[in-house]
Structures are given as C-alpha cells and as structure tokens.
Amino acid sequence: EDQVTQSPEALRLQEGESSSLNCSYTVSGLRGLFWYRQDPGKGPEFLFTLYSAGEEKEKERLKATLTKKESFLHITAPKPEDSATYLCAVSRGGANSKLTFGKGITLSVRP
Amino acid sequence: DAGVTQSPTHLIKTRGQQVTLRCSPKSGHDTVSWYQQALGQGPQFIFQYYEEEERQRGNFPDRFSGHQFPNYSSELNVNALLLGDSALYLCASSPRGRGAETQYFGPGTRLLVL
C-alpha cells in the first residue's frame, strides 16, 4: 500500500529563517510526487509536480526536490504570508491515478 | 479561466439523512476525483470519474456514491449520514493527456452531521 509520511508535524519559523519540510514516500511505480499548500478551511492549492529523482522545481521562495525515497520543500527567507499547511501526495498514474496524501506540515512564520 | 467550483460551501445535516454535493471541473478537464478531509488529516480518496463512469474507488462504504454528467460536472451522494461523515469534502479535476496526473482542487464543501 502506498504511504506518505511528512515531518515535522508543525514548524515555527522567524521571518527570514530558511528551513526544509520533509516528505518520505513508499509507492510502487511512482508516476508523480505533488506538493500543495492549504490555508485553513480552503481547498489545497497546487504548487509542484515532480516526476523523477534529481528533479527540482522553484516558485518564488519555494524549491521542491525529489530523491527515490523522499522529497524536500525548501523555504528560503519565509514571510508571514507563507504560513499554511503544506501537503505532499504521490500517484501511480494511469488507471490508478488517485492521490495518496500525507497528514501535512503546519508552517507558522512569525514577523 | 474559472477553477474548480463546488456547492454548497457549507451544509448541516442530521444523522440518517442524505446529502448531495456538486462539483464543476476546471475548463478543459474531463476527470473528477472526490476526497474526504477530516480535521488535522490529509485528504482521503473516495472515487474518481472519467467518461461518466467510476474508474477507481477508495476504501469507502457503498453509502458513498457518485455520478458524472456529459458536461464533466459531478455529484457526490452520501446516504444514511453518520457523525463520522463530518468533514471537508474536496473535488479535484485533471485534464486529458499532458499533465493528466496533476489534480486541481476546489474550495471544498464543509459538512457537519449532528
């Protein structure tokens, strides 16, 4: 069965203090690894799709990387508006394309 | 370009009742998936619809059923509601072909069962 584990559960940073969020996964035949941002009471907002080990993608202060066993979401010089829950998910793709999510990491950035 | 839309935004029901939630996919998308998200948890896959048929189903009882219409919109029906069905219900859509693996989520419907 596909499994996704995210750590830490919660992270508190000072504005400007860079850090990384971890996502470890077990899946047979990875088709894609996905990062989403979710604000309280809202639906997940798509950030990145990573397809193969060694791939990296960037968007503003966020950079996602992928290895064969885990993914990292690096946050450089975070701002208070980066406070949210960050979700990681995996998919096998094709006819079996459901997303399997981790529990998420709640990030709080203090001004 | 309108994103995924869901209705209603909030809903309160009592145990034993039935509920129908609605979803319109993002323009150009033909596949719709439904997820249940309990408080403090990641979304759990319920089922996926493609070409008006259920293509894949997660570990949810038969009380959860769905439908997809020719215009790709979808409904989620839950019968005989239980207190444990209280959650945020999310609809996600994805396109055919390139990028089909990436799912885009709507704002969700918050269901409270009393």
Short mmCIF file of C-alpha atoms in Angstrom, two decimals:
data_model
loop_
_atom_site.label_atom_id
_atom_site.label_comp_id
_atom_site.label_asym_id
_atom_site.label_seq_id
_atom_site.Cartn_x
_atom_site.Cartn_y
_atom_site.Cartn_z
CA GLU A 1 0.00 0.00 0.00
CA ASP A 2 1.25 3.49 -0.84
CA GLN A 3 2.44 5.51 2.16
CA VAL A 4 3.42 9.14 2.65
CA THR A 5 4.98 10.46 5.87
CA GLN A 6 5.61 14.15 6.44
CA SER A 7 7.84 15.70 9.09
CA PRO A 8 7.85 17.63 11.26
CA GLU A 9 4.11 17.86 12.03
CA ALA A 10 4.46 21.57 12.79
CA LEU A 11 7.20 24.14 12.24
CA ARG A 12 7.53 27.64 13.62
CA LEU A 13 9.99 29.98 11.93
CA GLN A 14 11.02 33.57 12.33
CA GLU A 15 10.57 35.69 9.24
CA GLY A 16 13.67 35.24 7.06
CA GLU A 17 14.70 31.96 8.73
CA SER A 18 15.07 29.37 5.95
CA SER A 19 14.15 25.72 6.52
CA SER A 20 13.04 22.48 4.82
CA LEU A 21 9.95 20.29 5.02
CA ASN A 22 10.36 16.55 4.51
CA CYS A 23 8.13 14.04 2.71
CA SER A 24 9.08 10.35 2.76
CA TYR A 25 7.17 8.01 0.49
CA THR A 26 6.68 4.36 -0.41
CA VAL A 27 4.91 3.67 -3.69
CA SER A 28 5.11 1.01 -6.35
CA GLY A 29 5.86 2.71 -9.65
CA LEU A 30 5.86 6.43 -8.81
CA ARG A 31 4.18 8.48 -11.52
CA GLY A 32 4.41 11.82 -9.73
CA LEU A 33 5.01 13.49 -6.37
CA PHE A 34 2.94 16.57 -5.64
CA TRP A 35 3.18 19.48 -3.23
CA TYR A 36 0.12 21.52 -2.27
CA ARG A 37 -0.44 24.47 0.03
CA GLN A 38 -3.64 24.59 2.08
CA ASP A 39 -4.94 27.58 4.02
CA PRO A 40 -7.43 26.95 6.89
CA GLY A 41 -10.88 25.97 5.61
CA LYS A 42 -9.79 26.14 1.95
CA GLY A 43 -9.01 23.59 -0.73
CA PRO A 44 -5.40 22.59 -1.48
CA GLU A 45 -3.59 24.89 -3.91
CA PHE A 46 -1.25 23.15 -6.38
CA LEU A 47 2.43 24.06 -6.09
CA PHE A 48 4.64 21.48 -7.86
CA THR A 49 4.71 18.13 -9.63
CA LEU A 50 7.99 16.17 -9.60
CA TYR A 51 8.38 13.12 -11.83
CA SER A 52 11.83 11.60 -11.32
CA ALA A 53 14.72 11.53 -8.85
CA GLY A 54 17.02 14.50 -9.22
CA GLU A 55 14.29 16.81 -10.47
CA GLU A 56 13.95 20.27 -8.89
CA LYS A 57 11.31 22.98 -9.30
CA GLU A 58 11.17 26.52 -7.95
CA LYS A 59 8.47 29.11 -7.38
CA GLU A 60 9.26 32.35 -5.59
CA ARG A 61 10.65 31.38 -2.12
CA LEU A 62 9.85 27.67 -2.56
CA LYS A 63 12.03 24.95 -4.08
CA ALA A 64 11.00 21.28 -4.29
CA THR A 65 13.44 18.41 -4.78
CA LEU A 66 12.98 14.66 -5.25
CA THR A 67 15.02 11.54 -4.50
CA LYS A 68 13.98 7.89 -4.81
CA LYS A 69 12.67 7.83 -1.23
CA GLU A 70 11.82 11.41 -0.24
CA SER A 71 11.11 14.94 -1.29
CA PHE A 72 12.01 18.22 0.33
CA LEU A 73 10.26 21.56 0.15
CA HIS A 74 12.85 24.23 0.87
CA ILE A 75 11.58 27.64 2.01
CA THR A 76 14.06 30.48 1.62
CA ALA A 77 13.63 33.65 3.70
CA PRO A 78 9.98 32.93 4.52
CA LYS A 79 7.40 35.66 5.10
CA PRO A 80 4.32 35.55 7.36
CA GLU A 81 2.13 35.02 4.27
CA ASP A 82 3.88 31.65 3.74
CA SER A 83 2.10 30.38 6.88
CA ALA A 84 -0.13 27.45 5.83
CA THR A 85 -0.30 23.66 5.85
CA TYR A 86 1.87 22.02 3.19
CA LEU A 87 0.65 18.70 1.84
CA CYS A 88 2.67 16.08 -0.03
CA ALA A 89 1.00 13.41 -2.20
CA VAL A 90 2.03 10.61 -4.57
CA SER A 91 0.36 9.00 -7.58
CA ARG A 92 0.96 5.86 -9.60
CA GLY A 93 -0.70 7.35 -12.64
CA GLY A 94 -2.65 5.75 -15.47
CA ALA A 95 -5.84 3.95 -14.43
CA ASN A 96 -4.65 4.05 -10.81
CA SER A 97 -4.23 7.79 -10.52
CA LYS A 98 -5.57 8.51 -7.05
CA LEU A 99 -3.50 10.79 -4.86
CA THR A 100 -2.25 9.39 -1.54
CA PHE A 101 -1.58 12.24 0.88
CA GLY A 102 0.50 12.70 3.99
CA LYS A 103 -1.01 14.42 7.03
CA GLY A 104 0.61 17.73 6.18
CA ILE A 105 3.07 20.10 7.87
CA THR A 106 1.68 23.23 9.51
CA LEU A 107 4.09 26.11 8.99
CA SER A 108 3.86 29.28 11.05
CA VAL A 109 6.12 32.24 10.20
CA ARG A 110 6.40 34.96 12.84
CA PRO A 111 7.09 38.58 11.78
CA ASP B 1 -10.30 30.88 -16.52
CA ALA B 2 -12.64 29.54 -13.83
CA GLY B 3 -11.14 26.99 -11.50
CA VAL B 4 -12.90 24.06 -9.87
CA THR B 5 -16.15 25.13 -8.22
CA GLN B 6 -18.14 23.32 -5.54
CA SER B 7 -21.54 23.83 -3.98
CA PRO B 8 -22.72 24.32 -1.37
CA THR B 9 -19.89 25.81 0.70
CA HIS B 10 -21.34 24.65 4.00
CA LEU B 11 -24.00 22.14 4.97
CA ILE B 12 -25.53 20.94 8.24
CA LYS B 13 -27.41 17.62 8.35
CA THR B 14 -28.61 15.21 10.99
CA ARG B 15 -27.75 11.53 11.36
CA GLY B 16 -29.57 9.27 8.91
CA GLN B 17 -30.18 11.98 6.33
CA GLN B 18 -28.86 12.02 2.78
CA VAL B 19 -26.71 14.71 1.14
CA THR B 20 -25.67 15.64 -2.41
CA LEU B 21 -22.58 17.71 -3.11
CA ARG B 22 -21.81 19.21 -6.52
CA CYS B 23 -18.63 19.96 -8.47
CA SER B 24 -17.82 21.68 -11.76
CA PRO B 25 -14.33 20.92 -13.08
CA LYS B 26 -11.79 23.38 -14.37
CA SER B 27 -12.30 24.32 -18.03
CA GLY B 28 -10.76 21.70 -20.31
CA HIS B 29 -10.67 18.99 -17.63
CA ASP B 30 -12.61 15.75 -18.02
CA THR B 31 -11.67 13.70 -14.94
CA VAL B 32 -13.13 14.38 -11.49
CA SER B 33 -11.97 12.93 -8.18
CA TRP B 34 -13.54 13.27 -4.73
CA TYR B 35 -11.70 13.34 -1.41
CA GLN B 36 -12.72 13.49 2.25
CA GLN B 37 -10.56 15.50 4.65
CA ALA B 38 -11.07 15.16 8.38
CA LEU B 39 -9.73 17.87 10.68
CA GLY B 40 -5.95 17.67 11.01
CA GLN B 41 -5.62 14.93 8.38
CA GLY B 42 -4.64 14.76 4.74
CA PRO B 43 -7.37 14.22 2.10
CA GLN B 44 -8.54 10.60 1.64
CA PHE B 45 -9.52 9.40 -1.84
CA ILE B 46 -13.18 8.45 -2.26
CA PHE B 47 -13.53 7.78 -6.00
CA GLN B 48 -12.73 9.08 -9.47
CA TYR B 49 -14.97 9.58 -12.51
CA TYR B 50 -13.96 9.58 -16.15
CA GLU B 51 -16.25 9.40 -19.19
CA GLU B 52 -19.26 9.22 -16.83
CA GLU B 53 -18.03 6.03 -15.17
CA GLU B 54 -16.43 5.31 -11.81
CA ARG B 55 -12.84 4.44 -12.73
CA GLN B 56 -11.33 3.92 -9.30
CA ARG B 57 -12.63 3.73 -5.72
CA GLY B 58 -11.02 4.13 -2.31
CA ASN B 59 -11.93 2.41 0.97
CA PHE B 60 -15.33 3.99 1.48
CA PRO B 61 -18.63 2.15 2.04
CA ASP B 62 -21.41 1.91 -0.53
CA ARG B 63 -23.21 4.76 1.25
CA PHE B 64 -20.90 6.96 -0.79
CA SER B 65 -21.89 7.11 -4.45
CA GLY B 66 -21.34 9.48 -7.30
CA HIS B 67 -22.19 10.48 -10.80
CA GLN B 68 -20.57 12.33 -13.67
CA PHE B 69 -22.61 14.19 -16.27
CA PRO B 70 -21.88 14.64 -20.00
CA ASN B 71 -20.55 18.17 -19.30
CA TYR B 72 -17.99 16.55 -16.90
CA SER B 73 -19.57 18.01 -13.75
CA SER B 74 -20.04 15.58 -10.90
CA GLU B 75 -22.09 14.83 -7.80
CA LEU B 76 -21.19 13.04 -4.57
CA ASN B 77 -24.07 11.44 -2.67
CA VAL B 78 -23.85 10.17 0.88
CA ASN B 79 -26.75 8.16 2.34
CA ALA B 80 -27.56 7.35 5.97
CA LEU B 81 -25.21 10.01 7.33
CA LEU B 82 -23.11 9.21 10.40
CA LEU B 83 -21.47 11.65 12.81
CA GLY B 84 -18.12 10.48 11.44
CA ASP B 85 -19.02 11.76 7.97
CA SER B 86 -18.45 15.31 9.21
CA ALA B 87 -15.51 16.59 7.16
CA LEU B 88 -14.37 18.84 4.34
CA TYR B 89 -15.29 17.24 1.00
CA LEU B 90 -12.96 18.16 -1.82
CA CYS B 91 -13.43 17.82 -5.55
CA ALA B 92 -10.42 17.79 -7.86
CA SER B 93 -10.21 17.82 -11.64
CA SER B 94 -7.49 16.88 -14.09
CA PRO B 95 -7.06 17.16 -17.84
CA ARG B 96 -6.71 14.53 -20.53
CA GLY B 97 -3.27 13.95 -22.00
CA ARG B 98 -0.26 16.01 -20.94
CA GLY B 99 -0.40 16.86 -17.25
CA ALA B 100 -3.21 14.38 -16.57
CA GLU B 101 -1.58 13.25 -13.32
CA THR B 102 -1.85 16.68 -11.67
CA GLN B 103 -5.15 17.32 -9.87
CA TYR B 104 -6.52 20.79 -9.12
CA PHE B 105 -8.79 21.19 -6.13
CA GLY B 106 -11.91 23.22 -5.48
CA PRO B 107 -12.62 25.16 -2.27
CA GLY B 108 -14.48 22.24 -0.70
CA THR B 109 -17.82 21.70 0.99
CA ARG B 110 -17.81 21.66 4.80
CA LEU B 111 -20.33 19.05 6.01
CA LEU B 112 -21.40 18.90 9.65
CA VAL B 113 -23.52 15.95 10.77
CA LEU B 114 -25.36 16.42 14.08
#
